[in-house]
Amino acid sequence: SRLTANTNFEFLCRMVRETGNCVVRKAVCAADHPVKKIDEITSENIAETLAYMIRYHMNNLHVLGKTDRIFSLFCENMRIANAFPVFQQKVNLFLSDERAYEKLAVQTAPFIILRGDGTCGGVLQEFADDLADGLVCNGQAVVEIDDNVEQYDKLQNMVCKGIVGFQNRALEIDFFRKIHGPKFQFWFDNPLRFEKVLRNLPEEYYILCQDANYASLIRDYYHTKNAIQFPPGGKMLQRISCDQEERPYDIVFVGTYFEDSGNTLEGFQREFYDYMLSHPSETFEEGLSGLLKRKSAEGQRIREEDGESDKERFIELSRSLKPACRAVIGYYRNAVISTILEAGFELHVYGDSWNDYEGAGREHLKIHPHATVEESLKELGKSKIGLNIMSWHKAGMTERVANIMLSGAVCLTEETVYLRENMQIGEEIITFGLDRLEELPDKIQTLLENPDLRERIAGNAYRDAMDKYTWPRRAEELIMLSERAAKDTITVF
């Protein structure tokens, strides 16, 4: 779009890469840009395009031994069009000024997607593949790279629209830092647990967080100004029906079982655990700050170096509380599950981890074999209600919420700031608070007894998710962000 001749240049470049041949019959096609009339495109515009083509294909032409031949043909074309001086000037500019060339090259350059390894059961690789598909749906070229150094050779000297990783440590290495183009690191977990990774990233990297609190923590504690909320998208594998009569399962939960290990904690870990059980609406950082203030008011100090005003020591202490944080998550996940089961509702879950559940109402727990991402989506398609419990993401939007909405089920989810601000509670989703779990059975009963209500909510959610929460939509937003990255502007989605 930045080439004023407005030729369909990206298509042309892809054709050359695939076939190894290209014949320039006409440099301009009016259909490529219906707003600009053919007679408005000057020979100088075409000269810039041809000069850019020489620079773009310089390496390939050299390998094929065609550099002199193609350059001579272009020079002859430009002399006939009385545009040779402009053509010569532009060729010299693109060969001598890398930034001038890259300003145009980024328009037809690919996104580089780092798939990483199989961490988190391959979920992050699924995200990478889904984003890649979404970018392709938006007309972008994509290069996907596995966690394999041997694949890096194809990226040498490449200009790209952006390099995207999903909590991928490969973005730390100098090889990727030196590639021309903005760098985007998706981040889903609490950042204070990953201090070594985030502290080593350059300031110009964009950190895309599913939770606004996580973005704030990164900006505050790691001085990365470009940390913004950018939730993941949802995925749909099949034609969806919101007809509730076709759904045999009442409630489906595709999360794993978390053990409540609070009884194994001692000392400050136990104090923090107890404090968080009494303050389930607070983030872990708010809870730690509140506990430290309370102990200070009582004249206590944990250790001399634990003053909360010192950010480094606060991070260290927060990181040391990982066992207590996991125990808190386990406690409330068990509390939600037992509240549902004890009320007599059947709950369908997946994976061997649920064999360890020993809470109330276990006889109503229907344990299925482990389900892949694709299988999980199909299971949600069998459910009247899709349950979501956050792993303490108090301002987040997870892919599970989007997947439930796209499945045609009613999304019953723990409330967050993002959901309250961006969705119509009661019309698109149903929410519950961890401090009001006694309300949960009545909400479920109302939904199960009213198929018309479920169908209306599920239909509203599906339409909203298709418009806002799919990976192609997220890809579209990433393209916009990559274009603005060069101008050092940030847009929060």
XYZ file of C-alpha atoms in Angstrom:
493
model
C 0.000 0.000 0.000
C 2.972 2.334 0.434
C 4.039 1.876 -3.197
C 2.200 4.706 -4.927
C 1.759 2.681 -8.137
C -0.528 0.417 -6.092
C 0.337 -2.731 -8.015
C -0.647 -6.055 -6.520
C 2.945 -6.476 -5.452
C 2.600 -9.039 -2.699
C 0.920 -11.464 -5.103
C 3.621 -10.846 -7.674
C 6.410 -11.509 -5.166
C 4.802 -14.750 -4.017
C 4.423 -15.862 -7.633
C 8.108 -15.281 -8.264
C 9.110 -17.223 -5.138
C 6.911 -20.175 -6.121
C 7.643 -20.360 -9.855
C 11.075 -18.784 -10.252
C 9.771 -16.889 -13.281
C 8.170 -13.528 -13.801
C 7.327 -11.584 -16.942
C 6.434 -7.919 -16.464
C 3.706 -7.297 -19.039
C 2.078 -4.312 -17.428
C 3.233 -2.612 -14.263
C -0.178 -1.311 -13.249
C -3.620 -2.891 -12.973
C -6.489 -0.514 -12.208
C -8.406 -3.320 -10.478
C -5.700 -3.441 -7.822
C -6.733 -0.041 -6.568
C -10.214 0.983 -7.773
C -9.989 4.429 -6.181
C -6.916 5.466 -8.172
C -7.535 5.839 -11.901
C -5.008 4.393 -14.329
C -4.145 7.816 -15.768
C -3.327 9.157 -12.288
C -0.432 6.716 -11.869
C 2.720 8.311 -13.199
C 5.799 6.747 -14.718
C 7.668 7.962 -11.618
C 5.369 5.790 -9.473
C 6.153 2.798 -11.645
C 9.882 3.620 -11.488
C 9.755 3.331 -7.697
C 7.998 -0.040 -7.923
C 10.524 -1.467 -10.388
C 13.436 -0.164 -8.306
C 11.939 -1.842 -5.280
C 11.571 -5.106 -7.225
C 15.278 -5.052 -8.032
C 16.186 -4.647 -4.352
C 13.568 -7.141 -3.148
C 14.813 -9.909 -5.463
C 18.487 -8.961 -5.338
C 19.688 -12.129 -3.583
C 17.589 -14.460 -5.727
C 18.642 -12.724 -8.938
C 22.281 -13.029 -7.933
C 21.934 -16.762 -7.270
C 20.203 -17.244 -10.635
C 22.749 -15.091 -12.446
C 19.964 -12.836 -13.729
C 20.817 -9.537 -12.043
C 22.322 -7.789 -15.070
C 19.637 -9.089 -17.448
C 16.683 -7.949 -15.331
C 18.297 -4.626 -14.456
C 18.944 -3.919 -18.147
C 15.339 -4.713 -19.048
C 14.032 -2.386 -16.331
C 16.421 0.381 -17.421
C 15.207 0.077 -21.006
C 11.576 0.182 -19.837
C 12.220 3.314 -17.773
C 14.042 5.115 -20.615
C 11.068 4.519 -22.903
C 8.782 5.894 -20.153
C 11.088 8.919 -19.625
C 11.514 7.872 -15.975
C 15.081 6.538 -15.947
C 16.516 9.239 -13.618
C 13.840 8.472 -10.989
C 14.397 4.735 -11.396
C 18.163 5.124 -10.985
C 17.725 7.386 -7.946
C 15.347 4.906 -6.268
C 17.601 1.923 -6.963
C 20.536 3.741 -5.368
C 18.341 4.738 -2.405
C 17.084 1.189 -1.727
C 20.602 -0.243 -2.018
C 22.232 2.346 0.244
C 19.533 3.160 2.796
C 18.235 0.050 4.554
C 15.514 1.960 6.410
C 14.065 3.382 3.201
C 13.889 -0.121 1.764
C 12.464 -1.695 4.918
C 9.702 0.918 5.071
C 8.336 -0.623 1.874
C 9.533 -4.193 2.388
C 7.520 -4.619 5.567
C 4.326 -4.245 3.516
C 4.895 -7.549 1.708
C 6.982 -9.220 4.408
C 5.707 -12.222 6.364
C 4.950 -12.587 10.042
C 7.308 -15.025 11.771
C 5.482 -17.248 14.277
C 7.611 -19.134 16.824
C 5.769 -22.334 17.735
C 8.122 -23.223 20.581
C 8.141 -26.602 22.290
C 5.335 -28.687 23.762
C 5.139 -26.762 27.055
C 1.672 -26.594 28.655
C 0.545 -29.739 26.866
C 0.994 -28.164 23.450
C -1.604 -25.457 24.118
C 0.837 -22.660 23.257
C 1.678 -24.400 19.972
C -2.056 -24.549 19.252
C -2.241 -20.802 19.860
C 0.661 -20.250 17.453
C -1.014 -22.342 14.735
C -4.367 -20.633 15.263
C -2.816 -17.163 15.039
C -0.925 -18.192 11.891
C -4.191 -19.373 10.311
C -5.844 -16.114 11.374
C -3.099 -14.056 9.732
C -3.448 -16.052 6.521
C -7.216 -15.423 6.629
C -6.332 -11.728 6.700
C -4.171 -12.035 3.584
C -0.793 -12.124 5.324
C 2.261 -14.235 4.553
C 3.390 -16.364 7.511
C 6.546 -18.318 8.337
C 6.139 -20.755 11.245
C 9.276 -21.919 13.056
C 9.475 -24.850 15.464
C 11.873 -24.852 18.407
C 14.693 -25.962 16.125
C 17.871 -23.957 15.537
C 18.329 -25.601 12.129
C 15.202 -23.798 10.875
C 16.636 -20.385 11.700
C 18.757 -20.273 8.526
C 15.721 -19.428 6.397
C 15.265 -16.231 8.417
C 18.736 -14.776 7.788
C 18.564 -11.101 6.751
C 14.769 -11.287 6.586
C 12.500 -8.278 6.976
C 9.235 -9.180 8.681
C 6.014 -7.541 9.794
C 6.525 -9.000 13.232
C 8.011 -11.899 15.175
C 5.475 -13.501 17.508
C 6.210 -15.849 20.395
C 3.977 -17.435 23.029
C 5.917 -17.250 26.286
C 8.789 -18.370 24.068
C 12.336 -17.998 25.395
C 13.740 -18.012 21.856
C 12.872 -14.315 21.665
C 15.631 -13.707 24.216
C 18.455 -14.731 21.880
C 20.340 -12.183 19.778
C 19.420 -13.923 16.507
C 15.786 -12.874 16.775
C 16.572 -9.496 18.302
C 18.541 -8.602 15.184
C 15.804 -9.478 12.682
C 14.191 -6.322 11.331
C 10.605 -5.988 12.535
C 8.592 -5.542 15.745
C 8.700 -8.324 18.343
C 5.550 -9.564 20.114
C 5.543 -11.897 23.101
C 2.148 -13.278 24.170
C 1.954 -13.687 27.937
C -0.740 -15.630 29.786
C 0.572 -16.352 33.303
C 1.436 -14.168 36.271
C 4.619 -12.365 35.111
C 6.237 -12.183 38.549
C 6.725 -15.970 38.346
C 8.858 -15.545 35.190
C 11.212 -12.813 36.263
C 14.281 -14.095 34.381
C 12.537 -14.183 31.002
C 10.835 -10.799 31.165
C 13.759 -8.945 32.710
C 15.967 -9.903 29.754
C 13.635 -8.646 27.015
C 14.481 -5.308 25.354
C 12.178 -2.415 26.173
C 10.876 -2.151 22.604
C 9.320 -5.622 22.740
C 5.546 -5.737 22.957
C 4.201 -8.001 25.709
C 0.617 -9.046 24.895
C -1.170 -10.113 28.088
C -4.529 -11.803 28.504
C -4.918 -10.017 31.859
C -4.721 -6.229 32.284
C -3.214 -6.659 35.757
C -0.344 -8.664 34.266
C 0.346 -5.906 31.739
C 0.412 -3.393 34.588
C 2.824 -5.552 36.611
C 5.194 -5.845 33.656
C 5.142 -2.095 33.055
C 5.685 -1.373 36.741
C 8.204 -4.017 37.772
C 10.081 -4.728 34.530
C 9.944 -1.262 32.945
C 8.510 -2.579 29.687
C 6.302 0.264 28.490
C 4.804 -1.787 25.643
C 2.992 -4.308 27.850
C -0.706 -4.191 26.905
C -3.820 -6.304 27.338
C -4.332 -8.436 24.244
C -6.403 -11.572 25.012
C -6.154 -14.793 22.985
C -8.830 -15.802 20.518
C -11.247 -18.691 20.421
C -11.500 -21.547 17.970
C -14.400 -23.272 16.275
C -14.034 -26.599 14.480
C -17.497 -27.380 13.220
C -20.881 -25.938 12.396
C -22.436 -24.800 15.637
C -26.047 -25.129 16.692
C -27.449 -23.274 19.675
C -30.414 -25.693 19.780
C -30.336 -26.844 23.391
C -32.245 -30.065 22.669
C -29.216 -31.442 20.798
C -26.927 -31.158 23.845
C -26.807 -34.253 26.101
C -24.445 -32.887 28.807
C -25.698 -30.393 31.385
C -22.320 -28.898 32.389
C -18.823 -29.381 30.909
C -15.521 -28.208 32.405
C -12.403 -28.758 30.277
C -9.910 -27.559 32.908
C -7.613 -29.778 34.966
C -7.924 -30.679 38.640
C -5.901 -28.571 41.080
C -5.140 -30.034 44.468
C -5.720 -27.887 47.541
C -2.354 -28.362 49.255
C -2.904 -25.730 51.920
C -2.483 -28.220 54.771
C 1.157 -28.746 53.743
C 2.073 -25.063 54.021
C 3.880 -23.551 56.982
C 5.041 -20.160 58.222
C 4.500 -17.173 55.960
C 3.287 -19.431 53.137
C 0.406 -20.534 55.363
C -0.305 -16.971 56.496
C -0.540 -15.825 52.895
C -2.757 -18.794 51.996
C -5.162 -18.002 54.850
C -5.197 -14.303 53.943
C -6.101 -15.044 50.306
C -8.909 -17.411 51.285
C -10.476 -14.453 53.078
C -9.865 -12.051 50.177
C -10.758 -13.994 46.987
C -11.420 -10.855 44.945
C -7.851 -9.565 45.309
C -4.924 -10.371 43.030
C -2.024 -12.221 44.613
C 0.020 -9.016 44.547
C -2.757 -7.062 46.253
C -3.034 -9.841 48.800
C 0.701 -9.845 49.511
C 0.729 -6.073 49.854
C -2.297 -6.202 52.175
C -0.759 -8.921 54.339
C 2.531 -7.049 54.636
C 0.698 -3.878 55.670
C -1.287 -5.779 58.267
C 1.841 -7.369 59.717
C 3.589 -4.002 59.736
C 0.658 -2.465 61.612
C 0.962 -5.280 64.134
C 4.657 -4.492 64.580
C 5.855 -7.597 62.751
C 8.382 -8.016 59.975
C 8.970 -11.249 58.077
C 12.617 -10.491 57.452
C 14.486 -7.232 57.383
C 14.771 -7.394 53.605
C 11.032 -7.866 53.040
C 10.036 -4.220 52.940
C 7.366 -3.927 50.256
C 8.637 -0.548 49.093
C 11.608 -2.332 47.542
C 10.362 -3.694 44.236
C 13.165 -6.189 43.825
C 12.476 -7.746 47.210
C 8.732 -7.685 46.599
C 9.256 -9.648 43.376
C 11.506 -12.105 45.186
C 8.956 -12.640 47.933
C 6.094 -12.930 45.452
C 8.003 -15.524 43.466
C 8.699 -17.545 46.629
C 4.944 -17.796 47.290
C 4.240 -19.908 44.215
C 3.277 -23.010 46.326
C 0.800 -20.945 48.342
C -0.660 -19.351 45.204
C -1.215 -22.739 43.595
C -2.844 -24.001 46.797
C -5.240 -21.018 46.804
C -6.199 -21.718 43.191
C -6.746 -25.372 44.121
C -8.896 -24.455 47.111
C -11.293 -22.309 45.101
C -11.379 -24.627 42.102
C -12.424 -27.371 44.508
C -14.919 -25.023 46.140
C -16.618 -24.243 42.806
C -16.669 -27.908 41.756
C -17.966 -29.186 45.093
C -20.674 -26.490 45.192
C -21.966 -27.695 41.818
C -21.716 -31.420 42.590
C -23.124 -31.192 46.097
C -26.202 -29.483 44.642
C -26.766 -32.636 42.573
C -25.718 -31.398 39.113
C -23.725 -33.669 36.794
C -20.392 -32.226 35.765
C -18.359 -33.656 32.873
C -14.568 -33.329 33.208
C -11.584 -34.673 31.259
C -8.290 -36.310 32.183
C -6.876 -38.605 34.867
C -6.138 -35.703 37.222
C -9.817 -35.728 38.230
C -9.425 -39.167 39.795
C -7.808 -37.303 42.710
C -10.958 -35.329 43.470
C -12.320 -36.414 46.852
C -14.698 -33.568 47.600
C -18.436 -33.542 48.141
C -20.739 -34.924 45.450
C -18.111 -37.062 43.742
C -20.815 -39.440 42.523
C -22.040 -36.690 40.175
C -18.590 -36.188 38.632
C -18.392 -37.760 35.150
C -14.718 -38.296 34.298
C -13.853 -38.723 30.602
C -10.432 -39.510 29.044
C -8.053 -36.642 28.382
C -9.271 -34.471 25.505
C -7.110 -32.597 23.008
C -7.959 -29.003 22.115
C -10.027 -30.153 19.135
C -11.764 -32.847 21.180
C -12.498 -30.327 23.935
C -14.295 -28.103 21.449
C -16.431 -31.035 20.340
C -17.249 -31.831 23.974
C -18.306 -28.236 24.580
C -20.585 -28.649 21.586
C -22.418 -31.366 23.547
C -22.965 -29.188 26.621
C -25.772 -26.911 27.689
C -23.425 -24.990 30.010
C -19.664 -24.526 29.638
C -17.978 -23.817 32.971
C -14.918 -21.581 33.295
C -12.864 -21.085 36.456
C -10.003 -18.617 36.240
C -6.523 -19.445 37.513
C -6.639 -16.178 39.463
C -6.811 -13.941 36.370
C -8.781 -11.118 37.981
C -8.797 -8.837 34.926
C -8.398 -11.470 32.238
C -10.087 -12.972 29.216
C -9.018 -16.550 28.445
C -9.428 -18.681 25.341
C -11.716 -20.998 27.328
C -14.335 -18.243 27.624
C -14.124 -17.565 23.883
C -14.256 -21.282 23.040
C -17.383 -21.779 25.139
C -19.086 -18.810 23.496
C -18.158 -20.152 20.060
C -19.396 -23.649 20.949
C -23.037 -22.637 21.283
C -23.129 -23.420 25.028
C -23.925 -20.891 27.748
C -20.692 -19.650 29.300
C -20.848 -19.797 33.111
C -17.659 -18.123 34.238
C -15.919 -16.618 37.211
C -16.246 -12.853 36.890
C -13.321 -10.589 35.952
C -12.876 -6.892 35.288
C -12.507 -7.530 31.545
C -15.721 -9.547 31.333
C -17.694 -6.939 33.271
C -16.447 -4.141 31.025
C -16.724 -5.880 27.667
C -19.689 -8.257 27.829
C -23.352 -8.060 28.703
C -23.696 -10.078 31.892
C -26.915 -12.092 31.815
C -27.347 -11.607 28.050
C -24.078 -13.045 26.680
C -22.510 -14.782 29.655
C -23.422 -15.700 33.232
C -20.883 -14.882 35.931
C -20.309 -15.830 39.550
C -18.024 -14.521 42.297
C -15.773 -16.692 44.432
C -17.092 -14.846 47.479
C -20.719 -15.664 46.525
C -20.607 -19.344 45.602
C -23.867 -19.966 47.429
C -25.588 -18.263 44.453
C -24.161 -20.756 41.953
C -26.742 -23.597 42.273
C -29.684 -21.251 41.664
C -28.021 -19.796 38.564
C -27.421 -23.275 37.155
C -30.943 -24.435 37.998
C -32.457 -21.413 36.265
C -30.445 -22.094 33.115
C -31.210 -25.811 32.996
C -34.943 -25.271 33.524
C -35.217 -22.652 30.757
C -33.999 -23.873 27.344
C -35.299 -20.722 25.640
C -33.190 -18.595 28.007
C -30.117 -20.724 27.320
C -30.677 -20.538 23.585
C -31.004 -16.749 23.662
C -27.855 -16.260 25.776
C -25.862 -18.788 23.736
C -26.962 -17.160 20.479
C -25.992 -13.691 21.677
C -22.633 -15.001 22.878
C -21.916 -16.809 19.616
C -22.594 -13.729 17.506
C -20.491 -11.516 19.779
C -17.608 -14.012 19.847
C -17.629 -14.412 16.064
C -17.315 -10.636 15.776
C -14.719 -10.005 18.506
C -13.062 -13.083 19.982
C -11.816 -15.372 17.198
C -8.162 -15.814 16.219
C -8.756 -14.198 12.787
C -10.079 -11.150 14.642
C -7.064 -11.141 16.962
C -4.819 -11.480 13.887
C -6.473 -8.427 12.359
C -5.744 -6.459 15.531
C -2.141 -7.694 15.560
C -1.674 -6.470 11.984
C -2.898 -3.031 13.043
C -0.587 -3.087 16.050
C 2.417 -4.097 13.929
C 1.757 -1.187 11.574
C 1.621 1.216 14.498
C 4.688 -0.281 16.157
C 6.920 1.453 13.620
C 5.402 4.760 14.712
C 5.953 3.957 18.427
C 2.245 4.167 19.206
C 0.268 1.697 21.282
C -3.384 0.802 20.960
C -4.983 -1.227 23.759
C -7.552 -3.735 22.476
